[in-house]
Short mmCIF file of C-alpha atoms and ligand atoms in Angstrom, two decimals:
data_model
loop_
_atom_site.label_atom_id
_atom_site.label_comp_id
_atom_site.label_asym_id
_atom_site.label_seq_id
_atom_site.Cartn_x
_atom_site.Cartn_y
_atom_site.Cartn_z
CA UNK A 1 -11.62 6.79 -67.27
CA UNK A 2 -11.28 7.98 -63.71
CA UNK A 3 -10.42 11.69 -63.64
CA UNK A 4 -11.07 12.13 -67.36
CA UNK A 5 -12.72 15.50 -67.83
CA UNK A 6 -16.30 14.95 -68.97
CA UNK A 7 -16.47 11.17 -68.35
CA UNK A 8 -19.73 12.06 -66.65
CA UNK A 9 -21.60 15.12 -67.90
CA UNK A 10 -24.82 16.30 -66.32
CA UNK A 11 -26.99 18.89 -68.06
CA UNK A 12 -29.51 21.10 -66.33
CA UNK A 13 -32.00 23.72 -67.47
CA UNK A 14 -31.86 26.32 -64.71
CA UNK A 15 -29.76 25.99 -61.54
CA UNK A 16 -28.61 28.39 -58.82
CA UNK A 17 -24.94 28.02 -59.76
CA UNK A 18 -23.17 25.11 -61.44
CA UNK A 19 -20.40 25.39 -58.82
CA UNK A 20 -22.95 24.93 -56.02
CA UNK A 21 -24.61 21.97 -57.78
CA UNK A 22 -21.26 20.28 -58.41
CA UNK A 23 -20.11 20.82 -54.81
CA UNK A 24 -23.24 19.02 -53.59
CA UNK A 25 -22.68 16.20 -56.09
CA UNK A 26 -19.05 15.91 -54.94
CA UNK A 27 -20.21 15.58 -51.35
CA UNK A 28 -22.49 12.77 -52.55
CA UNK A 29 -19.48 11.03 -54.08
CA UNK A 30 -19.27 11.82 -57.81
CA UNK A 31 -15.78 11.29 -59.23
CA UNK A 32 -13.28 13.93 -60.34
CA UNK A 33 -13.77 14.66 -64.02
CA UNK A 34 -17.53 15.12 -63.58
CA UNK A 35 -18.92 18.13 -65.44
CA UNK A 36 -22.12 20.09 -64.80
CA UNK A 37 -23.54 22.36 -67.52
CA UNK A 38 -26.57 24.62 -67.14
CA UNK A 39 -28.53 26.73 -69.62
CA UNK A 40 -29.25 29.40 -67.03
CA UNK A 41 -27.89 30.23 -63.57
CA UNK A 42 -30.11 32.19 -61.22
CA UNK A 43 -27.34 32.81 -58.71
CA UNK A 44 -24.23 32.72 -60.88
CA UNK A 45 -21.23 33.76 -58.84
CA UNK A 46 -18.05 35.56 -59.86
CA UNK A 47 -14.79 36.03 -58.00
CA UNK A 48 -14.87 38.02 -54.75
CA UNK A 49 -18.56 37.26 -54.27
CA UNK A 50 -19.67 39.24 -57.29
CA UNK A 51 -22.78 38.34 -59.21
CA UNK A 52 -22.15 36.64 -62.56
CA UNK A 53 -24.95 37.36 -65.02
CA UNK A 54 -25.82 33.98 -66.55
CA UNK A 55 -28.81 34.19 -68.90
CA UNK A 56 -29.62 31.72 -71.66
CA UNK A 57 -27.13 31.83 -74.51
CA UNK A 58 -23.92 31.61 -72.47
CA UNK A 59 -21.83 28.59 -71.63
CA UNK A 60 -21.98 28.00 -67.86
CA UNK A 61 -20.18 24.92 -66.63
CA UNK A 62 -18.23 23.49 -63.70
CA UNK A 63 -15.69 20.69 -63.59
CA UNK A 64 -14.63 18.64 -60.57
CA UNK A 65 -10.88 18.02 -60.40
CA UNK A 66 -8.58 15.99 -58.20
CA UNK A 67 -6.42 18.62 -56.48
CA UNK A 68 -4.26 16.46 -54.19
CA UNK A 69 -0.94 17.14 -55.86
CA UNK A 70 -1.37 20.89 -56.35
CA UNK A 71 -2.58 21.27 -52.75
CA UNK A 72 0.31 19.27 -51.36
CA UNK A 73 2.78 21.41 -53.29
CA UNK A 74 1.10 24.77 -52.60
CA UNK A 75 0.21 25.27 -56.24
CA UNK A 76 -3.57 25.45 -56.27
CA UNK A 77 -3.32 28.78 -58.11
CA UNK A 78 -2.19 26.87 -61.18
CA UNK A 79 -5.59 25.19 -61.52
CA UNK A 80 -7.44 28.35 -62.53
CA UNK A 81 -4.44 29.68 -64.44
CA UNK A 82 -4.38 26.62 -66.65
CA UNK A 83 -8.17 26.65 -67.05
CA UNK A 84 -7.89 30.12 -68.59
CA UNK A 85 -5.39 28.73 -71.11
CA UNK A 86 -7.73 25.85 -71.93
CA UNK A 87 -10.61 28.23 -72.69
CA UNK A 88 -8.42 30.64 -74.69
CA UNK A 89 -7.09 27.81 -76.84
CA UNK A 90 -10.55 26.32 -77.27
CA UNK A 91 -11.95 29.66 -78.47
CA UNK A 92 -9.05 30.12 -80.89
CA UNK A 93 -9.40 26.57 -82.25
CA UNK A 94 -13.17 26.66 -82.58
CA UNK A 95 -13.74 30.13 -83.97
CA UNK A 96 -10.31 31.14 -85.37
CA UNK A 97 -10.46 34.12 -83.04
CA UNK A 98 -7.39 35.10 -81.02
CA UNK A 99 -8.07 34.82 -77.30
CA UNK A 100 -5.56 35.61 -74.55
CA UNK A 101 -5.40 35.29 -70.76
CA UNK A 102 -5.35 38.06 -68.18
CA UNK A 103 -3.89 37.32 -64.76
CA UNK A 104 -5.11 35.52 -62.84
CA UNK A 105 -7.60 33.77 -65.08
CA UNK A 106 -9.84 35.88 -67.29
CA UNK A 107 -9.97 35.26 -71.01
CA UNK A 108 -9.93 38.29 -73.29
CA UNK A 109 -10.64 38.99 -76.92
CA UNK A 110 -9.06 42.22 -78.14
CA UNK A 111 -8.67 43.27 -74.50
CA UNK A 112 -12.31 42.62 -73.61
CA UNK A 113 -13.41 39.95 -71.14
CA UNK A 114 -15.24 37.04 -72.71
CA UNK A 115 -14.79 34.44 -69.97
CA UNK A 116 -14.41 34.37 -66.19
CA UNK A 117 -13.26 31.48 -64.05
CA UNK A 118 -14.06 30.74 -60.42
CA UNK A 119 -12.02 28.02 -58.70
CA UNK A 120 -13.11 26.73 -55.30
CA UNK A 121 -11.35 24.16 -53.14
CA UNK A 122 -13.29 21.41 -51.41
CA UNK A 123 -12.42 18.52 -49.11
CA UNK A 124 -14.58 15.40 -49.21
CA UNK A 125 -13.62 12.51 -46.93
CA UNK A 126 -10.00 13.66 -46.81
CA UNK A 127 -9.83 13.94 -50.60
CA UNK A 128 -8.73 17.35 -51.82
CA UNK A 129 -10.87 18.45 -54.77
CA UNK A 130 -11.32 21.60 -56.83
CA UNK A 131 -14.52 22.87 -58.43
CA UNK A 132 -13.62 24.87 -61.49
CA UNK A 133 -16.42 27.13 -62.72
CA UNK A 134 -16.19 28.51 -66.23
CA UNK A 135 -18.47 31.15 -67.70
CA UNK A 136 -18.16 32.07 -71.38
CA UNK A 137 -20.27 34.81 -72.94
CA UNK A 138 -21.31 33.19 -76.21
CA UNK A 139 -24.71 34.41 -77.54
CA UNK A 140 -25.86 36.17 -74.38
CA UNK A 141 -25.97 39.95 -73.99
CA UNK A 142 -23.21 41.31 -71.73
CA UNK A 143 -23.18 44.09 -69.21
CA UNK A 144 -20.58 46.66 -70.17
CA UNK A 145 -18.02 47.55 -67.58
CA UNK A 146 -18.26 44.34 -65.55
CA UNK A 147 -15.16 43.66 -63.54
CA UNK A 148 -12.01 45.59 -64.40
CA UNK A 149 -11.90 44.93 -68.13
CA UNK A 150 -12.76 48.20 -69.86
CA UNK A 151 -15.57 46.25 -71.47
CA UNK A 152 -16.92 42.77 -71.49
CA UNK A 153 -17.72 41.10 -74.74
CA UNK A 154 -19.34 37.96 -76.11
CA UNK A 155 -18.36 35.69 -78.95
CA UNK A 156 -21.47 36.66 -80.89
CA UNK A 157 -20.54 40.33 -80.56
CA UNK A 158 -17.05 39.65 -81.89
CA UNK A 159 -18.12 37.39 -84.75
CA UNK A 160 -21.38 39.18 -85.61
CA UNK A 161 -23.42 36.00 -85.78
CA UNK A 162 -25.29 33.53 -83.58
CA UNK A 163 -23.02 30.62 -82.66
CA UNK A 164 -23.54 26.95 -81.89
CA UNK A 165 -22.09 26.15 -78.46
CA UNK A 166 -21.64 22.36 -78.69
CA UNK A 167 -18.30 22.46 -80.47
CA UNK A 168 -16.89 25.07 -78.09
CA UNK A 169 -18.04 23.08 -75.06
CA UNK A 170 -16.42 19.89 -76.39
CA UNK A 171 -13.19 21.71 -77.23
CA UNK A 172 -13.01 23.33 -73.77
CA UNK A 173 -13.37 19.90 -72.14
CA UNK A 174 -10.71 18.48 -74.45
CA UNK A 175 -8.26 21.32 -73.68
CA UNK A 176 -8.98 20.99 -69.95
CA UNK A 177 -8.33 17.25 -70.11
CA UNK A 178 -4.94 17.89 -71.75
CA UNK A 179 -3.98 20.34 -69.00
CA UNK A 180 -5.48 18.29 -66.17
CA UNK A 181 -3.05 15.53 -67.09
CA UNK A 182 -0.21 18.05 -66.56
CA UNK A 183 -1.65 19.02 -63.17
CA UNK A 184 -2.05 15.41 -62.05
CA UNK A 185 1.46 14.49 -63.20
CA UNK A 186 2.98 17.54 -61.53
CA UNK A 187 4.24 18.99 -64.82
CA UNK A 188 3.95 22.49 -63.44
CA UNK A 189 6.60 24.08 -65.67
CA UNK A 190 4.63 23.13 -68.78
CA UNK A 191 1.58 24.86 -67.26
CA UNK A 192 3.55 28.03 -66.51
CA UNK A 193 5.07 28.13 -70.01
CA UNK A 194 1.65 27.62 -71.61
CA UNK A 195 0.27 30.56 -69.60
CA UNK A 196 3.21 32.82 -70.46
CA UNK A 197 2.64 32.14 -74.18
CA UNK A 198 -1.04 33.07 -73.98
CA UNK A 199 -0.66 35.96 -71.54
CA UNK A 200 -1.94 39.43 -72.38
CA UNK A 201 -0.84 40.77 -68.97
CA UNK A 202 2.93 40.36 -69.18
CA UNK A 203 4.82 43.48 -70.24
CA UNK A 204 1.82 45.69 -69.45
CA UNK A 205 1.43 48.38 -66.82
CA UNK A 206 -1.12 47.11 -64.39
CA UNK A 207 -3.13 48.27 -61.39
CA UNK A 208 -3.62 45.56 -58.81
CA UNK A 209 -6.25 45.73 -56.12
CA UNK A 210 -5.47 43.31 -53.32
CA UNK A 211 -7.37 42.66 -50.10
CA UNK A 212 -4.93 45.03 -48.36
CA UNK A 213 -4.55 47.86 -50.86
CA UNK A 214 -3.70 48.94 -54.36
CA UNK A 215 -0.48 49.12 -56.36
CA UNK A 216 0.67 49.95 -59.86
CA UNK A 217 3.66 48.70 -61.80
CA UNK A 218 4.80 46.65 -64.75
CA UNK A 219 3.75 42.97 -64.91
CA UNK A 220 7.03 41.12 -65.51
CA UNK A 221 6.30 37.42 -65.03
CA UNK A 222 4.60 34.81 -62.88
CA UNK A 223 6.46 32.73 -60.29
CA UNK A 224 6.32 28.95 -59.82
CA UNK A 225 3.04 29.20 -57.90
CA UNK A 226 1.35 31.41 -60.48
CA UNK A 227 1.71 34.62 -58.45
CA UNK A 228 2.18 37.78 -60.51
CA UNK A 229 5.55 39.54 -60.28
CA UNK A 230 5.12 43.29 -60.61
CA UNK A 231 8.03 45.71 -60.97
CA UNK A 232 7.41 48.93 -59.07
CA UNK A 233 8.70 52.39 -60.01
CA UNK A 234 11.57 52.03 -57.53
CA UNK A 235 12.62 48.77 -59.22
CA UNK A 236 11.40 46.56 -56.37
CA UNK A 237 9.51 43.40 -57.39
CA UNK A 238 6.21 42.74 -55.62
CA UNK A 239 4.76 39.22 -55.59
CA UNK A 240 0.97 39.28 -55.90
CA UNK A 241 -0.78 36.11 -54.85
CA UNK A 242 -4.38 37.31 -55.10
CA UNK A 243 -6.23 40.34 -56.33
CA UNK A 244 -7.87 42.03 -59.25
CA UNK A 245 -5.72 43.15 -62.12
CA UNK A 246 -6.49 46.03 -64.46
CA UNK A 247 -4.46 46.51 -67.63
CA UNK A 248 -3.51 50.19 -67.95
CA UNK A 249 -3.18 51.90 -71.30
C1 BTN B 1 -15.28 35.94 -62.54
O1 BTN B 1 -14.68 36.38 -63.53
O2 BTN B 1 -15.58 36.69 -61.62
C2 BTN B 1 -15.57 34.46 -62.47
C3 BTN B 1 -16.88 34.12 -63.13
C4 BTN B 1 -17.18 32.63 -63.08
C5 BTN B 1 -18.54 32.30 -63.65
C6 BTN B 1 -18.78 30.82 -63.75
S1 BTN B 1 -20.24 30.41 -64.65
C7 BTN B 1 -20.13 28.75 -64.15
C8 BTN B 1 -19.70 28.75 -62.71
N1 BTN B 1 -20.82 28.89 -61.81
C9 BTN B 1 -20.82 30.04 -61.13
O3 BTN B 1 -21.67 30.40 -60.31
N2 BTN B 1 -19.73 30.75 -61.46
C10 BTN B 1 -18.91 30.07 -62.44
#
């Protein structure tokens, strides 16, 4: 039971941010595997301190994970990478709709962003934990042009009907549980292979915006830590550990 994703699931109406709520719960001692779901977030957060619009109709959830092994081995980047795969597979299984991952961890449908993931590390009484925040646009309206995807989308927009969210939520937790077992057991190669299979980024020309600048090249692969390997015009390979990635036409 311990560590099993969703062994404890707490539902809220409106919260500031499910990541914030779960961090507080973790500090109060809830176990890894605990999940927080909210109908609405008033202060939903995206990567790089962006605002994440989180009205009613979307799936906004956070999961607490044991991150000892990945932290010890310098592979915390794999946590969000594998979460993207879990969501992509859950969307495909639930709605028969092809979903793919964009480095580092967005989920796309036909090139448009349908899900964003925010991973945050946390230490509670010497235990290394990760709070994994997942936002899926399901029935909610989406702001065009958010982030670097040419457009954002929602599942309702793609499928042209109102959708029930329960099955998707359950399938995401099930896919996360499968991959969390790989993380806990240190089966990192399986995680990397899974990501490569679902990747939309590899083989594409990309523009990467890092904290120190911008570069363009061809996305060739990811390395063992989940960093993106980009081949530059002069043939040199750059290793990108963090940044925003835009797929170029
Ligand atoms: C991004 O693409 O910038 C990441 C978006 C992450 C949004 C989710 S919604 C649930 C969780 N709570 C938050 O405040 N953010 C994440």
